[in-house]
PDB file of C-alpha atoms in Angstrom:
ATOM      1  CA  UNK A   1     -13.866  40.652   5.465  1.00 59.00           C
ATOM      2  CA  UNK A   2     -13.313  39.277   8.715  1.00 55.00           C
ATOM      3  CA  UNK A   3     -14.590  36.143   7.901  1.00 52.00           C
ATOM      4  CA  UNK A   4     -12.949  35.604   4.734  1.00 57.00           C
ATOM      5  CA  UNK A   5      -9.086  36.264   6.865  1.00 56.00           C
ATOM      6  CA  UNK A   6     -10.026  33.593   9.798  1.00 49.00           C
ATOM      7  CA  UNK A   7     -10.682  31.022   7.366  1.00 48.00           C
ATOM      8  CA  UNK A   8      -7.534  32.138   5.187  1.00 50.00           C
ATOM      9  CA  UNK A   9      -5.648  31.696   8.377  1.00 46.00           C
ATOM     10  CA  UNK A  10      -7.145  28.453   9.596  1.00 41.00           C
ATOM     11  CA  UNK A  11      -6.220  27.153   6.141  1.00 45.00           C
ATOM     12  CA  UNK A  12      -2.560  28.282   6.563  1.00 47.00           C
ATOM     13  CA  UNK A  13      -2.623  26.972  10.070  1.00 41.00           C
ATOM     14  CA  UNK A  14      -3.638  23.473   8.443  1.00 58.00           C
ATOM     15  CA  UNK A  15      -1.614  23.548   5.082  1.00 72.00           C
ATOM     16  CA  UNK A  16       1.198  21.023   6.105  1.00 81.00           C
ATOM     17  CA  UNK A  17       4.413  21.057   3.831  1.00 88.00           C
ATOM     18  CA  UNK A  18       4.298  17.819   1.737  1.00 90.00           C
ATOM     19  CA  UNK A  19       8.338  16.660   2.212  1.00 89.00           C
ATOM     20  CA  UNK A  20       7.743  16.542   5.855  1.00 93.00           C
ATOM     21  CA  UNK A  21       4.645  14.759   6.004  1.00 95.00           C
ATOM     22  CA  UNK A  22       6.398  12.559   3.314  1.00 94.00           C
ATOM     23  CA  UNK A  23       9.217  11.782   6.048  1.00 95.00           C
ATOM     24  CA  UNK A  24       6.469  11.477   8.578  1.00 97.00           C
ATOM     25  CA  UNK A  25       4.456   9.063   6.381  1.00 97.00           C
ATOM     26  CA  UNK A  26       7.811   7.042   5.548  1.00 97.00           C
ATOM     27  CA  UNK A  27       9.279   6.420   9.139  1.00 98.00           C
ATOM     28  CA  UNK A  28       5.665   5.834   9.680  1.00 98.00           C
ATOM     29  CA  UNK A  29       6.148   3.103   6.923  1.00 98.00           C
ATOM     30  CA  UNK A  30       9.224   1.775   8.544  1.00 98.00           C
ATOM     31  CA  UNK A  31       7.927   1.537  11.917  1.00 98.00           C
ATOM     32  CA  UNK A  32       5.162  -1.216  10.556  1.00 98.00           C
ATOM     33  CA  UNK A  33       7.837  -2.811   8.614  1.00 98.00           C
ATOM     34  CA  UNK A  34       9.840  -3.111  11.523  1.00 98.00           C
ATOM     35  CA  UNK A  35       6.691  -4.287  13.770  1.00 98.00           C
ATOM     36  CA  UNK A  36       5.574  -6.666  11.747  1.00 98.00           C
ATOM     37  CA  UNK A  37       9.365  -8.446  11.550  1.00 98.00           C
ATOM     38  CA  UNK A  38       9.695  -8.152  15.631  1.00 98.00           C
ATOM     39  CA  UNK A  39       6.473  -9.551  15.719  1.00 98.00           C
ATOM     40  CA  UNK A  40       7.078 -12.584  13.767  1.00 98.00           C
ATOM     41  CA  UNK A  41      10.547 -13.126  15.138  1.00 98.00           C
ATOM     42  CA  UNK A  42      10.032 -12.578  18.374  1.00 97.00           C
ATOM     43  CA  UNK A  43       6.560 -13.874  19.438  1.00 97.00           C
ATOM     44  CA  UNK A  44       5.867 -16.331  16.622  1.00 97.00           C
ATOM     45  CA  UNK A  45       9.288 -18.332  16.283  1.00 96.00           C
ATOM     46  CA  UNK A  46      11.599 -16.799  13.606  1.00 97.00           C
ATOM     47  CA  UNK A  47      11.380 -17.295   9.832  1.00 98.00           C
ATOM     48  CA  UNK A  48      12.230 -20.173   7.298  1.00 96.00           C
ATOM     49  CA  UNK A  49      10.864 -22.410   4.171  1.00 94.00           C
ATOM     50  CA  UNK A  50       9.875 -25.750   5.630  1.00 94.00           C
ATOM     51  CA  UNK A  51       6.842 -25.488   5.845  1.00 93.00           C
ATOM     52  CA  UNK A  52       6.264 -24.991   9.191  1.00 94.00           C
ATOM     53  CA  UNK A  53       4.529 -21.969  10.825  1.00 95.00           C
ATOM     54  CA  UNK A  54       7.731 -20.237  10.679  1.00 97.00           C
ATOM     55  CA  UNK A  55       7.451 -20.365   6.601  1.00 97.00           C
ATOM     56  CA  UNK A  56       3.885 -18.834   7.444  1.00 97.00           C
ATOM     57  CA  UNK A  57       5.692 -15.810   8.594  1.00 98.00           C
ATOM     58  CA  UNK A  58       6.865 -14.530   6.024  1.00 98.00           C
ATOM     59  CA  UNK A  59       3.273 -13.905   5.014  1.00 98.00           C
ATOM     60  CA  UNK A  60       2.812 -11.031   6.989  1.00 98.00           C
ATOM     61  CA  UNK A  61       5.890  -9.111   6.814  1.00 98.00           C
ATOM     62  CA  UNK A  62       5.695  -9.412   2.979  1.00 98.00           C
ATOM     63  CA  UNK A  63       2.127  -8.949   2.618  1.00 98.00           C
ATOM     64  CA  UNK A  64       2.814  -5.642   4.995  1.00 98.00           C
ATOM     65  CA  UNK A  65       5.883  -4.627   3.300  1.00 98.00           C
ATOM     66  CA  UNK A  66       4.760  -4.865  -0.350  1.00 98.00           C
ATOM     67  CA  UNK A  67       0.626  -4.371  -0.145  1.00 97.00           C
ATOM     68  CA  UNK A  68       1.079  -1.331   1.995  1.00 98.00           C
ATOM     69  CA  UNK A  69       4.405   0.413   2.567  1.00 98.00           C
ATOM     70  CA  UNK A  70       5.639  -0.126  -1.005  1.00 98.00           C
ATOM     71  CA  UNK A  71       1.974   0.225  -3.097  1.00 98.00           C
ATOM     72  CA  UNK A  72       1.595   3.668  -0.857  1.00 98.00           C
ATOM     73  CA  UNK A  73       5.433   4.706  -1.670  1.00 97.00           C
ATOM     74  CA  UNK A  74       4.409   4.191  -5.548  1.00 97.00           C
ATOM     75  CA  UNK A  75       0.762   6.189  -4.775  1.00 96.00           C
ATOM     76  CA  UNK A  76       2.694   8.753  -3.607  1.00 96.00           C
ATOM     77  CA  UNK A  77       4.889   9.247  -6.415  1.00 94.00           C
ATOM     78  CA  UNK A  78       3.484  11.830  -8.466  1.00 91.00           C
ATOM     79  CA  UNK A  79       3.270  14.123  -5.458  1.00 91.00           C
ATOM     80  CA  UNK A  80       6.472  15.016  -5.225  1.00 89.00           C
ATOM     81  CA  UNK A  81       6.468  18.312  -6.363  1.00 87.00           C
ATOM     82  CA  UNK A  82      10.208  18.047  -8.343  1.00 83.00           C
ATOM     83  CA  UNK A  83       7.777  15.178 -10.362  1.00 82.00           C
ATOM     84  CA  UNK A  84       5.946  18.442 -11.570  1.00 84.00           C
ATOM     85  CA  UNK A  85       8.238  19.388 -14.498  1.00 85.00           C
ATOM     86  CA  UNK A  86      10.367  18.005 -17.052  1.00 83.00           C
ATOM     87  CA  UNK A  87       9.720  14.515 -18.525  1.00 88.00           C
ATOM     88  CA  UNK A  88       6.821  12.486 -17.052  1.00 88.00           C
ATOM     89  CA  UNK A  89       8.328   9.324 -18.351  1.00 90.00           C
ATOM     90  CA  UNK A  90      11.091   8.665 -15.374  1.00 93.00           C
ATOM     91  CA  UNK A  91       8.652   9.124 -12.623  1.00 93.00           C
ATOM     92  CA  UNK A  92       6.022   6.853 -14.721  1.00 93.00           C
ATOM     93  CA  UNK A  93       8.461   4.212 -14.448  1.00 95.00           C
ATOM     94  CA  UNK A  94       9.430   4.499 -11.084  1.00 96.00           C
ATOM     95  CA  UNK A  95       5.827   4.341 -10.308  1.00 97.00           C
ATOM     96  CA  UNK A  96       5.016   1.233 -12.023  1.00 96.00           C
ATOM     97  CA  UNK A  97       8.499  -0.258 -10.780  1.00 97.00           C
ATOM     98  CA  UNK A  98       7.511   0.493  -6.689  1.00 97.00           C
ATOM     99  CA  UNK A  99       4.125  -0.734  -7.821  1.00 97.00           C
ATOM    100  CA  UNK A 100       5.734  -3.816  -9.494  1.00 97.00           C
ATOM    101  CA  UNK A 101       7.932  -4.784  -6.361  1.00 98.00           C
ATOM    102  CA  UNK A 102       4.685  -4.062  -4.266  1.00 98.00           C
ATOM    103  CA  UNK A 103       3.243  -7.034  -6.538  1.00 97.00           C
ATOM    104  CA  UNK A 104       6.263  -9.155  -6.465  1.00 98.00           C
ATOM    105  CA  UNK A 105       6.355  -9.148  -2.819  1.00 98.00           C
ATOM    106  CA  UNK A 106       2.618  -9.572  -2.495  1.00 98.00           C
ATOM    107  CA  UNK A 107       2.854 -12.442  -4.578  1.00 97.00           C
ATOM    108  CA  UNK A 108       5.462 -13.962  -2.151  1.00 98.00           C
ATOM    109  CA  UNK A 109       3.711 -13.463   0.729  1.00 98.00           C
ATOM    110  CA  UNK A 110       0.625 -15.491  -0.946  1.00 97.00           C
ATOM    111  CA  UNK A 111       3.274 -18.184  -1.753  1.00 97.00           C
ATOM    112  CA  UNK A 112       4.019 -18.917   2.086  1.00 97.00           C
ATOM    113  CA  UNK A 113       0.397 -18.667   3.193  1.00 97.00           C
ATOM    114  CA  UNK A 114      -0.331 -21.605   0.667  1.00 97.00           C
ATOM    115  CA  UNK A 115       2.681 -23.760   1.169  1.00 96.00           C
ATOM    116  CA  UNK A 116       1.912 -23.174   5.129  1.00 97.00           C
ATOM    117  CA  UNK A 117      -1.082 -24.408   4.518  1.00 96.00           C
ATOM    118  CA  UNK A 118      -0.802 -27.175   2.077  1.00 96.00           C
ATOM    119  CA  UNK A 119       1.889 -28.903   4.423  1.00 95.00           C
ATOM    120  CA  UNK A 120      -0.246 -29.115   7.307  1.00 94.00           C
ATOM    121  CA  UNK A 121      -2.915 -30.138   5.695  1.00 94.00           C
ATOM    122  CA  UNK A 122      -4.778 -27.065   6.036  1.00 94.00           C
ATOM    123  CA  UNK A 123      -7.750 -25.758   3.803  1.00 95.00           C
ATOM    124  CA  UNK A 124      -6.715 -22.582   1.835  1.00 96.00           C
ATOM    125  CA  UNK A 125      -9.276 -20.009   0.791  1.00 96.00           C
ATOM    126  CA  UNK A 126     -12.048 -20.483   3.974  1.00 96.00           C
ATOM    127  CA  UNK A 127     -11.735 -17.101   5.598  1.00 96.00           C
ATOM    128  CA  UNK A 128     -13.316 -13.648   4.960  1.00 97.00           C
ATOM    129  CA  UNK A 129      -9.565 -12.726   5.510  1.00 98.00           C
ATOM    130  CA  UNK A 130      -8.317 -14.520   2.165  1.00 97.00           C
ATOM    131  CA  UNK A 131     -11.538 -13.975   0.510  1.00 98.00           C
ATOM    132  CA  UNK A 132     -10.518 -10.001   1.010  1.00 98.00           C
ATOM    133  CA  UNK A 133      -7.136 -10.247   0.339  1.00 97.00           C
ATOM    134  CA  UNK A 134      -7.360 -12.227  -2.491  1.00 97.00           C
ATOM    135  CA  UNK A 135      -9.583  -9.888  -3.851  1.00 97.00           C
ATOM    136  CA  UNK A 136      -7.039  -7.052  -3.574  1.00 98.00           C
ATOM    137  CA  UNK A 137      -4.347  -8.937  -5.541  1.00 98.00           C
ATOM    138  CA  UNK A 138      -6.676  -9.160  -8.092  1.00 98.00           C
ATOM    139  CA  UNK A 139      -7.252  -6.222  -8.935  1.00 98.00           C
ATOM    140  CA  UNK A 140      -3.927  -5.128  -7.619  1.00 98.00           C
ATOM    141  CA  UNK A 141      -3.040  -7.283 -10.840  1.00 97.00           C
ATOM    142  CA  UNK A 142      -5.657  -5.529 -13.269  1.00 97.00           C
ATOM    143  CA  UNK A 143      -4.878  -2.233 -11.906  1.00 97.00           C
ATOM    144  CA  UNK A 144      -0.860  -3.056 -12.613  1.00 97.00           C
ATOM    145  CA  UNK A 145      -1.648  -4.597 -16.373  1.00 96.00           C
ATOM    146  CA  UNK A 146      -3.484  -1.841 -17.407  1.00 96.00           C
ATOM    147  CA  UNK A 147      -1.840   1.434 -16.090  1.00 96.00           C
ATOM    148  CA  UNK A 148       1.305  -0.365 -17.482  1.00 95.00           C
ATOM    149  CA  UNK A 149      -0.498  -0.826 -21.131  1.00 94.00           C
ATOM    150  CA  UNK A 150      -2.605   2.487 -20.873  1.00 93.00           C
ATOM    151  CA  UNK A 151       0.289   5.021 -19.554  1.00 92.00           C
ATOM    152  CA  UNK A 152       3.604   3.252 -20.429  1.00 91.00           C
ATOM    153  CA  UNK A 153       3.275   1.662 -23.966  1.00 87.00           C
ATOM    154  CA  UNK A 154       3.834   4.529 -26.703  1.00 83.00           C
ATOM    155  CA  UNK A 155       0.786   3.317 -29.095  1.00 85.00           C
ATOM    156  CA  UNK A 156      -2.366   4.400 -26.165  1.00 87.00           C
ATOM    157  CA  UNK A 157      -4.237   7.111 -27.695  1.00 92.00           C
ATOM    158  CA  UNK A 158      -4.336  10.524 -25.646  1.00 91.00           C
ATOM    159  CA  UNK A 159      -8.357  10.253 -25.049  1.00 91.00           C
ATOM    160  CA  UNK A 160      -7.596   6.884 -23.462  1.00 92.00           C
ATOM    161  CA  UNK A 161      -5.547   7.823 -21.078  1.00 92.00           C
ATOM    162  CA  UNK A 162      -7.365  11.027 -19.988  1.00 92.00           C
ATOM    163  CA  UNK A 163     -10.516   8.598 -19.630  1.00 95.00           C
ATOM    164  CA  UNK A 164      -8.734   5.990 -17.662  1.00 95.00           C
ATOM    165  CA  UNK A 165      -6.681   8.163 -15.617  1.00 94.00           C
ATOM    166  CA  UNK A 166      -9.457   9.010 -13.120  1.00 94.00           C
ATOM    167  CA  UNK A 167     -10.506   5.529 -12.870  1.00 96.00           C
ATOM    168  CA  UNK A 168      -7.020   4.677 -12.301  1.00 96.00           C
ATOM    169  CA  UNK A 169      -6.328   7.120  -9.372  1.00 94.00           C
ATOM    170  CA  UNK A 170      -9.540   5.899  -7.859  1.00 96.00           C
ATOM    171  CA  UNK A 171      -8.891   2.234  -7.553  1.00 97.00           C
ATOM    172  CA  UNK A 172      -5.119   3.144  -6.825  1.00 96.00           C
ATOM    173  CA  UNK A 173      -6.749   4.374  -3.483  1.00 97.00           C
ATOM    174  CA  UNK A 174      -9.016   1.306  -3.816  1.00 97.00           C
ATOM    175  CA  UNK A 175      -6.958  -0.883  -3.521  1.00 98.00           C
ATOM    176  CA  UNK A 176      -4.634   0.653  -0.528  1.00 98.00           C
ATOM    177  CA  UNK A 177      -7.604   0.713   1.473  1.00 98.00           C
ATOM    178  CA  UNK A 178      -8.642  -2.812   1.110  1.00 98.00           C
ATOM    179  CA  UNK A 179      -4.511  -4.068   1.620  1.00 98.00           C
ATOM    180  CA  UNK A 180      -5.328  -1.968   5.081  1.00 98.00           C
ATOM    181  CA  UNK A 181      -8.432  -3.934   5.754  1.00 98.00           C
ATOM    182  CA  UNK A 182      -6.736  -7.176   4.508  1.00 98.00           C
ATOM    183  CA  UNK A 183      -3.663  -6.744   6.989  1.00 98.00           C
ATOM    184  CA  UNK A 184      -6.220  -5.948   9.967  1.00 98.00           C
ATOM    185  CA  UNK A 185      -8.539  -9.141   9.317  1.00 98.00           C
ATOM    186  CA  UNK A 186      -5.197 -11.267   8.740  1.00 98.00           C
ATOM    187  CA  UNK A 187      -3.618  -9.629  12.108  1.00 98.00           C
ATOM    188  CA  UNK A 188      -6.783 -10.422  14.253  1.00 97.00           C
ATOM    189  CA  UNK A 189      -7.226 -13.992  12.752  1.00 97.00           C
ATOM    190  CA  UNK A 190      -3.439 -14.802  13.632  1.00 97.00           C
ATOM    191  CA  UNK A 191      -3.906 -13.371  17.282  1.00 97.00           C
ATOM    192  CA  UNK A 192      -7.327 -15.410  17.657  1.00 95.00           C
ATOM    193  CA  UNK A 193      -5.545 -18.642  16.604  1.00 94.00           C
ATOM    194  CA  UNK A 194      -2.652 -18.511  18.184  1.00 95.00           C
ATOM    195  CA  UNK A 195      -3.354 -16.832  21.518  1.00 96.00           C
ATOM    196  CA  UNK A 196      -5.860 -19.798  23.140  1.00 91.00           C
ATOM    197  CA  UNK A 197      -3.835 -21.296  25.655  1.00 85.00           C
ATOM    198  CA  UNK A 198      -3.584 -20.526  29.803  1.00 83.00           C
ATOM    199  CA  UNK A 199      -2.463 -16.894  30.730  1.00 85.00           C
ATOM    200  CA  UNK A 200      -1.671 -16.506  27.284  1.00 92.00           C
ATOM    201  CA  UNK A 201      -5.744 -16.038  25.797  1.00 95.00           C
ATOM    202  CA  UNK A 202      -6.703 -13.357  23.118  1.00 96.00           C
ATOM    203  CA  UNK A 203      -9.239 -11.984  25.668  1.00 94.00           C
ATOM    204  CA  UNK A 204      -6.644 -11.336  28.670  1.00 95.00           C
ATOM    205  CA  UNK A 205      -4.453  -9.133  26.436  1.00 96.00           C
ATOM    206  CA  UNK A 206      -1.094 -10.417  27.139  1.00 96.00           C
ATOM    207  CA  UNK A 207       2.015  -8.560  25.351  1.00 97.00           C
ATOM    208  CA  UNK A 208       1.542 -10.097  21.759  1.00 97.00           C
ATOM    209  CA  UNK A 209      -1.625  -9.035  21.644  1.00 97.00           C
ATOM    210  CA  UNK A 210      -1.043  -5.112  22.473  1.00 98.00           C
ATOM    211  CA  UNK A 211       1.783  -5.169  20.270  1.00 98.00           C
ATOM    212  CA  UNK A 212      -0.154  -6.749  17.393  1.00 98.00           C
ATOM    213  CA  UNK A 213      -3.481  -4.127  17.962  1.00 98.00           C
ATOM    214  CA  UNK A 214      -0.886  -1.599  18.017  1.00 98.00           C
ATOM    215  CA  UNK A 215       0.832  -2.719  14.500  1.00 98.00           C
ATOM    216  CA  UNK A 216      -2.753  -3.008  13.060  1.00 98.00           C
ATOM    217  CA  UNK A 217      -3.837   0.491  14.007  1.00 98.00           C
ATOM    218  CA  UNK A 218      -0.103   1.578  13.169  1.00 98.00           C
ATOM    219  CA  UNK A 219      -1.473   0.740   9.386  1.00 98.00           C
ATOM    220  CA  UNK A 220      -4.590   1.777   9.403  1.00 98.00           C
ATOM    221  CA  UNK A 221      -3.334   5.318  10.207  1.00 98.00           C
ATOM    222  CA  UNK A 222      -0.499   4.834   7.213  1.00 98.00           C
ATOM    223  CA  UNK A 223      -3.465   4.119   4.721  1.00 98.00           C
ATOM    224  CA  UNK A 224      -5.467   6.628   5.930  1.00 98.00           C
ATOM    225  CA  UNK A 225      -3.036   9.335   5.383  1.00 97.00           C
ATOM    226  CA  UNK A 226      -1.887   8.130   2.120  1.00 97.00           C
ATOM    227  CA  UNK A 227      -5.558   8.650   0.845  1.00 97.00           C
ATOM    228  CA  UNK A 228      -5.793  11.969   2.639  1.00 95.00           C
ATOM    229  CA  UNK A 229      -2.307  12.927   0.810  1.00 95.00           C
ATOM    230  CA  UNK A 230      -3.521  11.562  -2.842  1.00 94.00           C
ATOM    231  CA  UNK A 231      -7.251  13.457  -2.156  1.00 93.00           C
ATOM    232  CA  UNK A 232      -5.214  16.779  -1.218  1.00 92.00           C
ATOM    233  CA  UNK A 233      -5.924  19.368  -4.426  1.00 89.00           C
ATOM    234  CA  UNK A 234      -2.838  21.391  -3.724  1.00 87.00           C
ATOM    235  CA  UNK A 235      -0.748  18.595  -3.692  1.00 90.00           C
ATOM    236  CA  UNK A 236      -2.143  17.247  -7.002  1.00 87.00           C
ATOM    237  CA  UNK A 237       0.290  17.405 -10.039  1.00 82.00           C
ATOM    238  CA  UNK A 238      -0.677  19.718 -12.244  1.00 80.00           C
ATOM    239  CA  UNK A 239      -1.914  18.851 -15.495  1.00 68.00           C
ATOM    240  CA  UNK A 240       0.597  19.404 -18.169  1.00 57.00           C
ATOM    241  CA  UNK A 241       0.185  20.686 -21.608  1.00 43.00           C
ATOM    242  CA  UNK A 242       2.706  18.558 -23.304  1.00 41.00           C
ATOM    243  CA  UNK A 243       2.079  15.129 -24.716  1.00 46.00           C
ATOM    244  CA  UNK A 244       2.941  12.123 -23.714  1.00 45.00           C
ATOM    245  CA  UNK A 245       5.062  11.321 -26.990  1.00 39.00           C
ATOM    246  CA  UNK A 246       7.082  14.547 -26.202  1.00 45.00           C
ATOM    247  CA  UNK A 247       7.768  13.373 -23.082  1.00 47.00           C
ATOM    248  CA  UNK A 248       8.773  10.197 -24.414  1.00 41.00           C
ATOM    249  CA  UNK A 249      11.266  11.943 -27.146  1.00 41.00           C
ATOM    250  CA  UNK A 250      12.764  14.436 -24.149  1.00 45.00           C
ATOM    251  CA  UNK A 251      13.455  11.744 -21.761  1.00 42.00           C
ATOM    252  CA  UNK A 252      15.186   9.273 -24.631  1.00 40.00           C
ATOM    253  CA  UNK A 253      17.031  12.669 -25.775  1.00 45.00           C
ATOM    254  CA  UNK A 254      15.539  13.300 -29.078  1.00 43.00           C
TER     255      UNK A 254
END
């Protein structure tokens, strides 16, 4: 019917190849990175590990870096479509080895927020910001420990993983969401404390601030299409018919 070929060809019109939205999504990805590090360096004094606000830097960049670009990088992995066929195994552990830098970094990043704030004699743990992003580690942590027990360790029975797997994809996208909400809180707090001063006030918009808005939408719009990529059926790996254990044995050669 008529009907049925417009909305055939409105789908077609919408159905985006994934490898370019991939390349989109990863200069995307870059661009924050790169944000983020002109930010720090350029309006907020540079980087280093004494302690000062220039240690605090390195919070944001690595917090950005590894809670964002990296965790949505190891989201992503399983919808590359050459992930689709032949052993499962290699892409499992390049999955839980982005996800595991993501953490690393993450971990960092919480490192020079506290050592910031312990040598200037500031409280730690006051703001809805850290509340929130402390939060997301968290789980970040549980979601790490058991995807890595349930889905990399030989001995986790079949039924196990097929229960946990949708509970796993779920807080995968969790998880993202709340790093995005983290970042934004974190970027608006920084601007609101540090901005107070003459010409150079929050509320007049000088340069920092448009650049910093700008960053913060920059990864709100990389989340967002990193859950609209992982919620898109037809980019969904199929589901194989071969065990995990065979998978295992192919991959080692046997």
């Amino acid at each position: 019917s008529l009907a049925r070929r417009c909305h055939h060809r409105s789908t077609a019109m919408l159905d985006v190849p994934f490898l370019p939205f991939c390349a989109f999504l990863g200069t995307l990805g870059l661009l924050c990175m790169a944000m983020v590090g002109t930010w720090c360096q350029h309006w907020r004094g540079g980087f280093s590990l004494d302690g000062s606000s220039r240690t605090f830097n390195w919070h944001p960049v690595l917090m950005v870096t590894g809670l964002v670009v990296l965790y949505g990088a190891a989201a992503l992995v399983y919808r590359i479509p050459n992930t689709w066929s032949g052993p499962k195994l290699p892409w499992k552990v390049l999955h839980g080895s982005l996800a595991l830098g993501a953490f690393i970094l993450t971990v960092l990043g919480l490192a020079a927020v506290f050592r910031f704030h312990n040598a200037q004699g500031t409280p730690n743990m006051y703001s809805l910001h850290s509340w929130m992003g402390l939060a997301t580690v968290l789980l970040f942590s549980c979601q790490w420990a058991v995807g890595f027990g349930a889905f990399l360790l030989p001995w986790a029975p079949t039924w196990l993983r097929a229960l946990y797997k949708p509970i796993h994809v779920f807080f995968g996208s969790t998880i993202l969401m709340l790093s995005v909400a983290s970042c934004a809180s974190g970027i608006n707090e920084k601007l609101f404390f540090s901005l107070k001063n003459g010409t150079m006030q929050y509320k007049l918009l000088p340069a920092e601030a448009v650049f910093a808005n700008t960053l913060g939408l920059l990864i709100l719009v990389f989340g967002v299409l990193v859950v609209a990529a992982l919620a898109r059926p037809s980019w969904k790996r199929p589901d194989s018919d071969s065990l995990d254990s065979r998978q295992v044995r192919d991959a080692l050669g046997g």
